mmCIF file of C-alpha atoms in Angstrom:
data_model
loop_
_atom_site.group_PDB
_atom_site.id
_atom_site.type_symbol
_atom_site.label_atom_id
_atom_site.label_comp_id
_atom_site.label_asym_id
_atom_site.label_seq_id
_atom_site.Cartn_x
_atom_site.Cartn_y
_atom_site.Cartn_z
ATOM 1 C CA UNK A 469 15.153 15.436 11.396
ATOM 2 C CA UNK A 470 12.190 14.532 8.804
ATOM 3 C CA UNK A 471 9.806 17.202 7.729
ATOM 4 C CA UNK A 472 6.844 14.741 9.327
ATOM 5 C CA UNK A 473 8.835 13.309 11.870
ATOM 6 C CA UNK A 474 7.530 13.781 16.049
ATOM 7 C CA UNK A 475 10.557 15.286 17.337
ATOM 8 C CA UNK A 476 10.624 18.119 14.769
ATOM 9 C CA UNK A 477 6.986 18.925 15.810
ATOM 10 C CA UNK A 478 7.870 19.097 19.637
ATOM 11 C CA UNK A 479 11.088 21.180 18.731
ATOM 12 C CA UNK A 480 8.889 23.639 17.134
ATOM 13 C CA UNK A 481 6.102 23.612 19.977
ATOM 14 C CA UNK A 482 9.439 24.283 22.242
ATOM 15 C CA UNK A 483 10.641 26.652 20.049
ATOM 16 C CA UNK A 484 7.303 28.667 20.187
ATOM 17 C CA UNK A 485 6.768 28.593 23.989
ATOM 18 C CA UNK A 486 10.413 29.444 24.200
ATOM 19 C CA UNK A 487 10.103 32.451 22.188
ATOM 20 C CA UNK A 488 6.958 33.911 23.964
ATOM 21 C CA UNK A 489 8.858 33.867 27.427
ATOM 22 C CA UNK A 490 11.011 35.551 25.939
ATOM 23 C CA UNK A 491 9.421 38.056 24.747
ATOM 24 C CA UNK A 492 7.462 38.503 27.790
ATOM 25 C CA UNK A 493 10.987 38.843 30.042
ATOM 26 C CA UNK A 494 12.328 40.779 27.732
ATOM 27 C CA UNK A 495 9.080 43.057 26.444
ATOM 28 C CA UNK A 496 10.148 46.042 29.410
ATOM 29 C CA UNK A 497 13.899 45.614 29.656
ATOM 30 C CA UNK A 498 14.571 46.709 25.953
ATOM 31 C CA UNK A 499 17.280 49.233 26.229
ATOM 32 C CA UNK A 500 18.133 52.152 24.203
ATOM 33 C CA UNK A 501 15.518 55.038 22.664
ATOM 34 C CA UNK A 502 12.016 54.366 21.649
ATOM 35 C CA UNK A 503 12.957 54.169 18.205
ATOM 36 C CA UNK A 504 15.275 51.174 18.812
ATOM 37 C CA UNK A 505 12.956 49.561 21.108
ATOM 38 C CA UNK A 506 10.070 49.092 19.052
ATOM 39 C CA UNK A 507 11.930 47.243 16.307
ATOM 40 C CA UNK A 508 12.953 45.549 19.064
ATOM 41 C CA UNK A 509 9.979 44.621 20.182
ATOM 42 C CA UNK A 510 8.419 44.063 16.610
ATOM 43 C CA UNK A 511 10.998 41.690 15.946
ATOM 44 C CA UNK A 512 10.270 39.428 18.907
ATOM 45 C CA UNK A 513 6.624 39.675 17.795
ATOM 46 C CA UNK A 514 7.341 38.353 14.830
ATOM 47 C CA UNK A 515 9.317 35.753 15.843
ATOM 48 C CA UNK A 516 6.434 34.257 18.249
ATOM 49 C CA UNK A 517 4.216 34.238 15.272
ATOM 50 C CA UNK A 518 6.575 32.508 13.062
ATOM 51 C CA UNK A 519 7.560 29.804 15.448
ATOM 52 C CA UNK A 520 3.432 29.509 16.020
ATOM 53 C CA UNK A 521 2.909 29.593 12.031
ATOM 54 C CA UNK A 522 5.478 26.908 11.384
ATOM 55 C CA UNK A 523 4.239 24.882 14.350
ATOM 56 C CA UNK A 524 0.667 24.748 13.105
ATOM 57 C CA UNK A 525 1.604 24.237 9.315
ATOM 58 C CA UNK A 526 3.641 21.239 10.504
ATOM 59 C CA UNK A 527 0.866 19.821 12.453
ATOM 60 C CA UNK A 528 -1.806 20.592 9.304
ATOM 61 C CA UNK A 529 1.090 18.820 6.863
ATOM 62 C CA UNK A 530 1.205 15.588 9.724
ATOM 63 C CA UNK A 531 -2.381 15.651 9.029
ATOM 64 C CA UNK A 532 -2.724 15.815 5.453
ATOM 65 C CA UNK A 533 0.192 14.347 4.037
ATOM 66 C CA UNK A 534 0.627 17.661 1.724
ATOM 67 C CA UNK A 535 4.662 16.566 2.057
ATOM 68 C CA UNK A 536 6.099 13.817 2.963
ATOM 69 C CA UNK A 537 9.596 15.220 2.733
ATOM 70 C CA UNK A 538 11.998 17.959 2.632
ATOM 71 C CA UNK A 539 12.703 17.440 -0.718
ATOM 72 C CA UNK A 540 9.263 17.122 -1.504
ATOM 73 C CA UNK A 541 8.737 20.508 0.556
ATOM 74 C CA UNK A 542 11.484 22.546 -1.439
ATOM 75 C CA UNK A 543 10.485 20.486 -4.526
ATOM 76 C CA UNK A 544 14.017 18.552 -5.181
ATOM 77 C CA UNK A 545 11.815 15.409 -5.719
ATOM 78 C CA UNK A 546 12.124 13.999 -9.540
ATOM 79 C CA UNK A 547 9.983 17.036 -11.456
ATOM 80 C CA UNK A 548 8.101 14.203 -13.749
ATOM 81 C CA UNK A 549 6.966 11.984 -10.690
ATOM 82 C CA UNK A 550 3.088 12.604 -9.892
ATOM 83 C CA UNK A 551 2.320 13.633 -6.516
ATOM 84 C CA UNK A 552 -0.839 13.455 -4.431
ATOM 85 C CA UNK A 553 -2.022 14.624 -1.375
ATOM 86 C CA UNK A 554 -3.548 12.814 1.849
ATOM 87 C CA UNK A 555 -3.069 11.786 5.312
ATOM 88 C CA UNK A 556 0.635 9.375 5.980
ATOM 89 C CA UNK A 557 0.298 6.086 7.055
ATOM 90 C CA UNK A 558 0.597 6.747 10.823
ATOM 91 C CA UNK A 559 -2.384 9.540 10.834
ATOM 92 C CA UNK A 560 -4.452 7.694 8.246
ATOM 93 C CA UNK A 561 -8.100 7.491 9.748
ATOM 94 C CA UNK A 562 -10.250 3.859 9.581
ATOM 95 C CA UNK A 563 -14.019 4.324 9.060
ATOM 96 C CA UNK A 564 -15.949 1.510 9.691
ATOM 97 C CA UNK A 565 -18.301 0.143 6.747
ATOM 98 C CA UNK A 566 -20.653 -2.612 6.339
ATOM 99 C CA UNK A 567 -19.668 -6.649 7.323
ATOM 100 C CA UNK A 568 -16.894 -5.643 9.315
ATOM 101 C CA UNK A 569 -15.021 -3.665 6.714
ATOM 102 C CA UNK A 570 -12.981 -0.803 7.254
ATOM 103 C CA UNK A 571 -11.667 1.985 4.736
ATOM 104 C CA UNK A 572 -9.243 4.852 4.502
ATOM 105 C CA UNK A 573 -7.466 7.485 2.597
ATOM 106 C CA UNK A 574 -3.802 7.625 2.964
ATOM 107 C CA UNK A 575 -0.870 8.947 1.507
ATOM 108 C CA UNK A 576 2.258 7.146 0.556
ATOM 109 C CA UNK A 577 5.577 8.362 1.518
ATOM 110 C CA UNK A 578 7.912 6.459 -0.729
ATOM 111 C CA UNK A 579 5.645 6.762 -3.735
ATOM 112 C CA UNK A 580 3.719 9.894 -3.019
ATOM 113 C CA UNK A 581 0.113 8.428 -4.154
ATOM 114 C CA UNK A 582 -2.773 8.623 -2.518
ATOM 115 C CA UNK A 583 -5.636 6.035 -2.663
ATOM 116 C CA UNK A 584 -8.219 4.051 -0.595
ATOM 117 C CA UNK A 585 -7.490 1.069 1.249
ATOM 118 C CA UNK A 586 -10.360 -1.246 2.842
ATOM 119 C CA UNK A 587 -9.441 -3.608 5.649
ATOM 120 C CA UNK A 588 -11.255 -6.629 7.017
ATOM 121 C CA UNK A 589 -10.242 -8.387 10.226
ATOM 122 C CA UNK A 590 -11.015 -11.994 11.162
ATOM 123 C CA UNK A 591 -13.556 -12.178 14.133
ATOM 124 C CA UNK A 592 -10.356 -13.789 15.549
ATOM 125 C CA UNK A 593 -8.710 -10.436 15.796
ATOM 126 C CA UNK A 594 -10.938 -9.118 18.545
ATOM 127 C CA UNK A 595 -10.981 -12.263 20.516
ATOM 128 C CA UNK A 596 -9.641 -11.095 24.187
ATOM 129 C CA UNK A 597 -8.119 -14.424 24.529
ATOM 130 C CA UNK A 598 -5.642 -13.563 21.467
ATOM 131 C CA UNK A 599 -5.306 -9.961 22.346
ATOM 132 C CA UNK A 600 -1.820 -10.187 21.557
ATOM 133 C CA UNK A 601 -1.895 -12.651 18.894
ATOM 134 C CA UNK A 602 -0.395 -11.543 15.135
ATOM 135 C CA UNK A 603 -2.275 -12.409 11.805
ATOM 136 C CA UNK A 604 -1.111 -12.721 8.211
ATOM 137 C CA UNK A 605 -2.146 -10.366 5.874
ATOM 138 C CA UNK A 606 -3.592 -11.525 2.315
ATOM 139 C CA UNK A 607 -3.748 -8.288 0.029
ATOM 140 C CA UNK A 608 -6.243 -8.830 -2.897
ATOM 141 C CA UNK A 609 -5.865 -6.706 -5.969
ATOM 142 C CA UNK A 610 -8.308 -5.518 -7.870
ATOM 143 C CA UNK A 611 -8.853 -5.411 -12.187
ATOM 144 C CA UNK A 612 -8.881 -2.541 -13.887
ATOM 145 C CA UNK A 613 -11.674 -1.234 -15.069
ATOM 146 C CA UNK A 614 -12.149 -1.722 -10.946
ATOM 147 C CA UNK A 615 -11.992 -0.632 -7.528
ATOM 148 C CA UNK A 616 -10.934 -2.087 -4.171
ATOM 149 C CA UNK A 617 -14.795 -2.243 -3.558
ATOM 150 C CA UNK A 618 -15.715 -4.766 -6.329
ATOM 151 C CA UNK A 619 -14.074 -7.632 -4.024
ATOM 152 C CA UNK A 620 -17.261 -6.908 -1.809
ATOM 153 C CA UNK A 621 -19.630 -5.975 -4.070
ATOM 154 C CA UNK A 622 -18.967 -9.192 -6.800
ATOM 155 C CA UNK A 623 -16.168 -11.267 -5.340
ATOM 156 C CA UNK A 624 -18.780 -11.517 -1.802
ATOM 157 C CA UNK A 625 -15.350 -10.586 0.400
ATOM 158 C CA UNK A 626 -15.211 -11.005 3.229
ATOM 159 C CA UNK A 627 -17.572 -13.385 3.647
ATOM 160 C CA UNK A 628 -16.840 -15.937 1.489
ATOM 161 C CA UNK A 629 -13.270 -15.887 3.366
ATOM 162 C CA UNK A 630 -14.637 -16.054 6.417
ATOM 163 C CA UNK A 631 -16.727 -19.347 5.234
ATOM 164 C CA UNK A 632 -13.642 -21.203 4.461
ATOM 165 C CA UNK A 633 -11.592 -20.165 8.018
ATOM 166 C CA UNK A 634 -15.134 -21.903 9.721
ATOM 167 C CA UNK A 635 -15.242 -24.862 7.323
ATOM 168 C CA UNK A 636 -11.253 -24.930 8.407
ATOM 169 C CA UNK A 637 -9.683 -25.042 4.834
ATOM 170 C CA UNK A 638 -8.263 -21.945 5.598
ATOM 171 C CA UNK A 639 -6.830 -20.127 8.410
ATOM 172 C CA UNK A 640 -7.956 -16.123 10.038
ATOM 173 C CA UNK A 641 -6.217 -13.717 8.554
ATOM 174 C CA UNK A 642 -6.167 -10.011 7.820
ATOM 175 C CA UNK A 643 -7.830 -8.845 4.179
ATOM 176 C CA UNK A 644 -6.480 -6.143 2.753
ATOM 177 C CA UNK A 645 -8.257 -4.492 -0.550
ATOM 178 C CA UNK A 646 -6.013 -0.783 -1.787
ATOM 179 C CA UNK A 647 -6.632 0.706 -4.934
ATOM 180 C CA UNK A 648 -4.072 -0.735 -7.913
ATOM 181 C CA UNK A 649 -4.257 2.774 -9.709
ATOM 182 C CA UNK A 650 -4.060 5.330 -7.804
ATOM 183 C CA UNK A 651 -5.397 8.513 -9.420
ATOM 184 C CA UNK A 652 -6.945 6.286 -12.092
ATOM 185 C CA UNK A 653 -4.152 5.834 -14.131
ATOM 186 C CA UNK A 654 -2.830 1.532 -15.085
ATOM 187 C CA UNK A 655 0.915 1.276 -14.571
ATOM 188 C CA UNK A 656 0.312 -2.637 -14.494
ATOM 189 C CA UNK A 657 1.508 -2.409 -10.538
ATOM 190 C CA UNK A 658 4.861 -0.878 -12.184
ATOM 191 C CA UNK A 659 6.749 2.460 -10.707
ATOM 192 C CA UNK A 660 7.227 4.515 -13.940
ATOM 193 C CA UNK A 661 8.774 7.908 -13.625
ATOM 194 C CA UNK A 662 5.566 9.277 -13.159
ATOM 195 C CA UNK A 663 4.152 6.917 -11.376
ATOM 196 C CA UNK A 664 5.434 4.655 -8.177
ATOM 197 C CA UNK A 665 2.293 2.116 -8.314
ATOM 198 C CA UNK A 666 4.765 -0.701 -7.121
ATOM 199 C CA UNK A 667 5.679 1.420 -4.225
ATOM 200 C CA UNK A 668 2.925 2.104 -3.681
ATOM 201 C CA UNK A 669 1.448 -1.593 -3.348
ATOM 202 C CA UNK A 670 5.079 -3.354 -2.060
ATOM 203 C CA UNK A 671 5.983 -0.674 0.465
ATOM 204 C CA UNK A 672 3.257 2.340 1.664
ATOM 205 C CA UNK A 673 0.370 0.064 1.738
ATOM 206 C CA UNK A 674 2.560 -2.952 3.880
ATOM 207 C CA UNK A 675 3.412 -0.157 5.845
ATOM 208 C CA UNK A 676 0.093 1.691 6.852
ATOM 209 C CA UNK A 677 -1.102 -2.044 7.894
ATOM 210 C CA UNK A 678 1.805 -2.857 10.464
ATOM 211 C CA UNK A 679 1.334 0.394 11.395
ATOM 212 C CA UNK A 680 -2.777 0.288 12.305
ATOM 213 C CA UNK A 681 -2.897 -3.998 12.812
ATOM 214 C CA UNK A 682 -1.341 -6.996 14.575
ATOM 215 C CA UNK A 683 0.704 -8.165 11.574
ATOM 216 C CA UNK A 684 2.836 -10.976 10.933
ATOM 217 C CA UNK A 685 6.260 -10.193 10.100
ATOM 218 C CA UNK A 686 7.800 -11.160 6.760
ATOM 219 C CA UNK A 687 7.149 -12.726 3.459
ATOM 220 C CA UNK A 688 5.396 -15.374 4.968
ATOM 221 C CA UNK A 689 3.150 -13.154 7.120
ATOM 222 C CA UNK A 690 1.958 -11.547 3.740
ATOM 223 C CA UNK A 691 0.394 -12.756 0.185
ATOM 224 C CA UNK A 692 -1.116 -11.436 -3.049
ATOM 225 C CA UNK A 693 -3.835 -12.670 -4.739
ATOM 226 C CA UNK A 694 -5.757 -10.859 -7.705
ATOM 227 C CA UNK A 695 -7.667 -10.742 -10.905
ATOM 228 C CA UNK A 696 -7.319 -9.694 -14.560
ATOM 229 C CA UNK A 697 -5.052 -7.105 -14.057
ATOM 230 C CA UNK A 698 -4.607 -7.526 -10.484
ATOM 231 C CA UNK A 699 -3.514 -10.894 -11.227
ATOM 232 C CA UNK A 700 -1.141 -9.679 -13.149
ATOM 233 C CA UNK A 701 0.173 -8.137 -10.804
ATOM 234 C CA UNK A 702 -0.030 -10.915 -7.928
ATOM 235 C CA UNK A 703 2.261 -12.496 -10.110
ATOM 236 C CA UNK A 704 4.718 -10.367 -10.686
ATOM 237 C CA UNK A 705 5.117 -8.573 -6.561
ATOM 238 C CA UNK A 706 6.458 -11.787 -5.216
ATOM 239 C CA UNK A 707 9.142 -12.032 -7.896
ATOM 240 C CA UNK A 708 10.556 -8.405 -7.607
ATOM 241 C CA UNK A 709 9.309 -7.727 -4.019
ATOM 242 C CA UNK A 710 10.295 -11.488 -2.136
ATOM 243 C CA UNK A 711 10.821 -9.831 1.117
ATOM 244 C CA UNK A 712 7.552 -8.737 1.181
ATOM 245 C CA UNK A 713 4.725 -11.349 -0.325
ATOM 246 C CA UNK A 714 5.462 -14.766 0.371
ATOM 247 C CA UNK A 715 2.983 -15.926 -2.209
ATOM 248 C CA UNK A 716 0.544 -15.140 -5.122
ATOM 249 C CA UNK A 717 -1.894 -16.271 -6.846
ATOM 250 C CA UNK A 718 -3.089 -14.959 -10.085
ATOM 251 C CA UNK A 719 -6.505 -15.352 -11.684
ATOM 252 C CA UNK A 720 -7.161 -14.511 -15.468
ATOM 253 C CA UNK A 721 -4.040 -12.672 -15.384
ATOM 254 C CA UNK A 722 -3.228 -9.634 -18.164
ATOM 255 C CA UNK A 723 -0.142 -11.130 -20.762
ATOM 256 C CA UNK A 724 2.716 -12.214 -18.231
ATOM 257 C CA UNK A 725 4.676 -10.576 -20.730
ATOM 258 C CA UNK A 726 3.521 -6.921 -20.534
ATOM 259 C CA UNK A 727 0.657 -4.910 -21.846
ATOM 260 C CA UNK A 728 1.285 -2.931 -24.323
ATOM 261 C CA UNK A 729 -1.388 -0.675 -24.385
ATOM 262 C CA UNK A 730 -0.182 0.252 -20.627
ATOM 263 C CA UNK A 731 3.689 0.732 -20.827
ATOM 264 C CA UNK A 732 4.535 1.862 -23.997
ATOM 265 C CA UNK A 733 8.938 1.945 -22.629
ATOM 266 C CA UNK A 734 9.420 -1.623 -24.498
ATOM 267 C CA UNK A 735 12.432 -2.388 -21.938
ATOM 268 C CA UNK A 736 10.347 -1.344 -18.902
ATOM 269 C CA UNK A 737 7.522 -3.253 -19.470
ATOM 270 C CA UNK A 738 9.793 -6.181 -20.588
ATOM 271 C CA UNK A 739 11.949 -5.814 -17.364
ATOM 272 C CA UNK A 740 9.081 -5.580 -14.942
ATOM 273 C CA UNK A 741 6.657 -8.582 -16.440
ATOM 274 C CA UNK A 742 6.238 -11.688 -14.510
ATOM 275 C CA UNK A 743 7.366 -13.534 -17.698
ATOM 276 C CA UNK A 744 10.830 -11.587 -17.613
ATOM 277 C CA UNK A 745 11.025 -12.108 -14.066
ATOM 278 C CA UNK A 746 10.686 -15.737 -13.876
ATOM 279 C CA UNK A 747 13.353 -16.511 -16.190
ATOM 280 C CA UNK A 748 15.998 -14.486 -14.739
ATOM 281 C CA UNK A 749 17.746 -15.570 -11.259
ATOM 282 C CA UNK A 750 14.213 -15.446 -9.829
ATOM 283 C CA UNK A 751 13.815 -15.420 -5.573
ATOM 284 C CA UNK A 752 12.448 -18.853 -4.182
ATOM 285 C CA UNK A 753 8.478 -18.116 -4.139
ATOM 286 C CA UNK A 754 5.178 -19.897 -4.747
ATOM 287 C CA UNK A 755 2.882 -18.772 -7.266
ATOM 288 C CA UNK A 756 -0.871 -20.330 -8.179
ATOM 289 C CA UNK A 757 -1.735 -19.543 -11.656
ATOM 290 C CA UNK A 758 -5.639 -20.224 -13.126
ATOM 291 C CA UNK A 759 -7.485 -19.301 -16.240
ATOM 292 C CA UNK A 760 -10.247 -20.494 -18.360
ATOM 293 C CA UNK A 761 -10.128 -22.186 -21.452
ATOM 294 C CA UNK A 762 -12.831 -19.914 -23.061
ATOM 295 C CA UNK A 763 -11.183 -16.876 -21.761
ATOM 296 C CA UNK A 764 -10.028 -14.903 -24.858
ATOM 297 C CA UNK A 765 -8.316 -12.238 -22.418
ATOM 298 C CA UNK A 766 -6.725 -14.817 -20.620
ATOM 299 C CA UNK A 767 -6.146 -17.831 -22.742
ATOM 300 C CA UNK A 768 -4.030 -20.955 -21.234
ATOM 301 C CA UNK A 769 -1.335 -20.488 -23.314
ATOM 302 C CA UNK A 770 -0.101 -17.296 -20.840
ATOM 303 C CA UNK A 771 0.471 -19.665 -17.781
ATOM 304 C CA UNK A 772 1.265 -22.377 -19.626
ATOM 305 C CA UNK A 773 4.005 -20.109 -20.945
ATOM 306 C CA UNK A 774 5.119 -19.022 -17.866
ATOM 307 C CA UNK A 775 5.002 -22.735 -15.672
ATOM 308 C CA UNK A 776 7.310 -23.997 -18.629
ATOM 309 C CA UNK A 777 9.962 -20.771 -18.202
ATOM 310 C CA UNK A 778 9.482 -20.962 -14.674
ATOM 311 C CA UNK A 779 11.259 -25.022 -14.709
ATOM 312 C CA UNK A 780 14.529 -25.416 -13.097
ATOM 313 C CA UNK A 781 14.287 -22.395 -10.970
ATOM 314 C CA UNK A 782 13.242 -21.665 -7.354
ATOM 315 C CA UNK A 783 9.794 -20.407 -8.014
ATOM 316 C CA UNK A 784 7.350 -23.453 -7.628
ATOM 317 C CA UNK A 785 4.319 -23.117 -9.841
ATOM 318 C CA UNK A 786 1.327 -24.318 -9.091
ATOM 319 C CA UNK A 787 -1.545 -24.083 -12.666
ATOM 320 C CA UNK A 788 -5.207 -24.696 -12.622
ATOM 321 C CA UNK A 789 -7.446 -24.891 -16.028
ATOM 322 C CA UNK A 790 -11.159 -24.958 -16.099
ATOM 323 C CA UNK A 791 -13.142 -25.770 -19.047
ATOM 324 C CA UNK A 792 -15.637 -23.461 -18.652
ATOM 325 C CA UNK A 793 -15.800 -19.448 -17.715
ATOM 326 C CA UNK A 794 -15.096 -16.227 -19.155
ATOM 327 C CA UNK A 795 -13.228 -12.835 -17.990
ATOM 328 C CA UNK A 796 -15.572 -12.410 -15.470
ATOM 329 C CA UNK A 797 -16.280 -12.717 -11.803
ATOM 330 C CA UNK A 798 -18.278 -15.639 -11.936
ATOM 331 C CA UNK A 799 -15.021 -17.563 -13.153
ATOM 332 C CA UNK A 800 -13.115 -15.867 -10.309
ATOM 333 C CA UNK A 801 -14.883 -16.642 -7.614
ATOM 334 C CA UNK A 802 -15.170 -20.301 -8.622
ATOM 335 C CA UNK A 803 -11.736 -20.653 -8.542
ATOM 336 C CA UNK A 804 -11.688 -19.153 -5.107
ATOM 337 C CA UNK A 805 -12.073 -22.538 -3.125
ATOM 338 C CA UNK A 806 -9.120 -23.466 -4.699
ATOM 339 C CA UNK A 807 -7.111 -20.377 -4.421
ATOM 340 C CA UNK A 808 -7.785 -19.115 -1.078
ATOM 341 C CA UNK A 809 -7.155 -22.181 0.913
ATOM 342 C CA UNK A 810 -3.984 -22.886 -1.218
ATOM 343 C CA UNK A 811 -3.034 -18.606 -0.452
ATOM 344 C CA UNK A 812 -3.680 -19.977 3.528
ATOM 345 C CA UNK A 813 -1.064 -22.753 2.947
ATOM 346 C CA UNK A 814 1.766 -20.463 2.066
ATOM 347 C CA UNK A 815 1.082 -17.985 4.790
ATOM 348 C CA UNK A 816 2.335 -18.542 8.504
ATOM 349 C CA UNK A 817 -0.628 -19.479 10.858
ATOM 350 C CA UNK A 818 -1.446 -16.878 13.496
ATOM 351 C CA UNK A 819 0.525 -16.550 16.830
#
């Protein structure tokens, strides 16, 4: 029975009720002398309060997310991972923000990180007439220096989306912006034994969605897109996480074949980049890959790179180039009539 889990709380609440009628059936018919009695007595006292104590620490925990396990509770959990505090998935609480955006705080509980998430829904999702209808999701990652807000702020989410599903080059679907770094520390989207970023991304935030929205089920109900970092990262999810993102598309992405200056475990890095991915036994998947030829963070050569190691496997590559733009977000966004619609293609329509 989990530590967080609904039938341990009611088993306590039973537990507590069950131990006050108890004592109150019991409080008169002690037998023996008074000096047996009253331990007697005491004892039952105390266990009403502990079954009370333990009842309301559990619900507090439920709350918070302080643990997410037993073993996190008694502290058998790997000694070097990072842990953080915050609400789980199930208890995580929306606040509504400007054009339709909502945000939370939640806490993961396969990676044990913490971080904001902002969710947009498509006017479509309140529509009585699809009340029952399921959307795809399309999670959009973030660059680092950067937060889940600078997709609003600069990349003029969600309405530019929302232009394309009325122009009909795209389809409604759900927008999902979490944090890439929870805590503020890069892992390139990798778990490291401090640090369970991909977790984090591929499994806790998927699940506090399905969990709070009509999701699609399945790759093909859920893609990646990002930039800089992010993009990285878009590229390398659907390669090591296939059942989850269907598709990704990756804009000005970091070296395909690891940063350095993030994961300094040579193997790691080298076993988690998209470059090392693609060229061995990669899942079928669809990535879109775009850059700028005056990008010095980003040059061509990196996708170019990777479309040529990705040949003769399942992954289907899809590269665009533009002459002009640097690491910015005036490059990203351009591409974005591009790169949305073609993140819409890969996704299942709503039903």
């Amino acid at each position: 029975m989990g530590l967080t889990s609904t039938p341990f709380l009611v088993l306590l609440i039973v537990l507590t009720f069950v131990a006050m009628a108890v004592t109150l059936l019991l409080w008169g018919r002690v037998p023996g002398p008074g000096w047996l009695r009253w331990p007697a007595r005491t004892l039952m006292i105390v266990l009403c309060q502990v079954t009370a104590i333990a009842t309301v620490a559990t619900d507090i925990n439920n709350s918070y997310g302080l643990y997410a396990s037993w073993d996190d509770l008694m502290g058998t959990v790997d000694a070097n991972a990072t842990a953080m505090t915050g609400p789980p998935p199930k208890r995580a609480k929306f606040t509504a923000a400007a054009d339709g955006v909502r945000t939370t705080y939640f806490r993961g509980p396969h990676s044990h990180l913490a971080g904001h998430v902002l969710v947009w829904t498509p006017p479509e999702y309140d529509d009585r007439a699809r009340h029952g209808t399921r959307f795809p999701v399309m999670m959009l990652l973030h660059g680092v220096p950067g937060a889940p807000e600078s997709w609003i702020e600069q990349g003029g989410m969600p309405g530019t989306f929302a232009q394309y599903v009325r122009q009909g080059t795209a389809r409604p679907a759900i927008l999902v912006m979490p944090v890439i770094d929870p805590g503020g520390e890069d892992t390139d989207c990798t778990d490291t034994p401090r640090r369970k970023v991909a977790r984090w991304l591929a499994d806790d935030v998927p699940t506090l969605i399905a969990q709070h929205f009509r999701t699609l089920p399945g790759p093909r109900g859920m893609g990646v897109m990002g930039i800089s970092t992010g993009g990285f990262c878009a590229a390398k999810l659907p390669l090591q996480y296939p059942k989850v993102f269907g598709a990704g598309v990756a804009l000005d992405p970091d070296p395909l074949t690891g940063d350095v200056s993030v994961l300094s475990d040579a193997r790691l890095r080298e076993r988690t980049s998209p470059m090392w991915l693609v060229s061995h036994n990669p899942p079928g998947t669809s990535l879109f890959l775009g850059t700028s030829s005056q990008d010095p963070d980003s040059p061509p050569s990196y996708i170019e790179e990777f479309a040529k190691a990705a040949v003769g496997t399942r992954v289907k590559v899809t590269t665009r180039i533009v002459p002009d733009g640097g690491h910015n977000w005036g490059t990203w966004t351009a591409f974005f009539p591009q790169a949305m619609p073609w993140l819409s293609d890969h996704l299942d329509a709503p039903r």
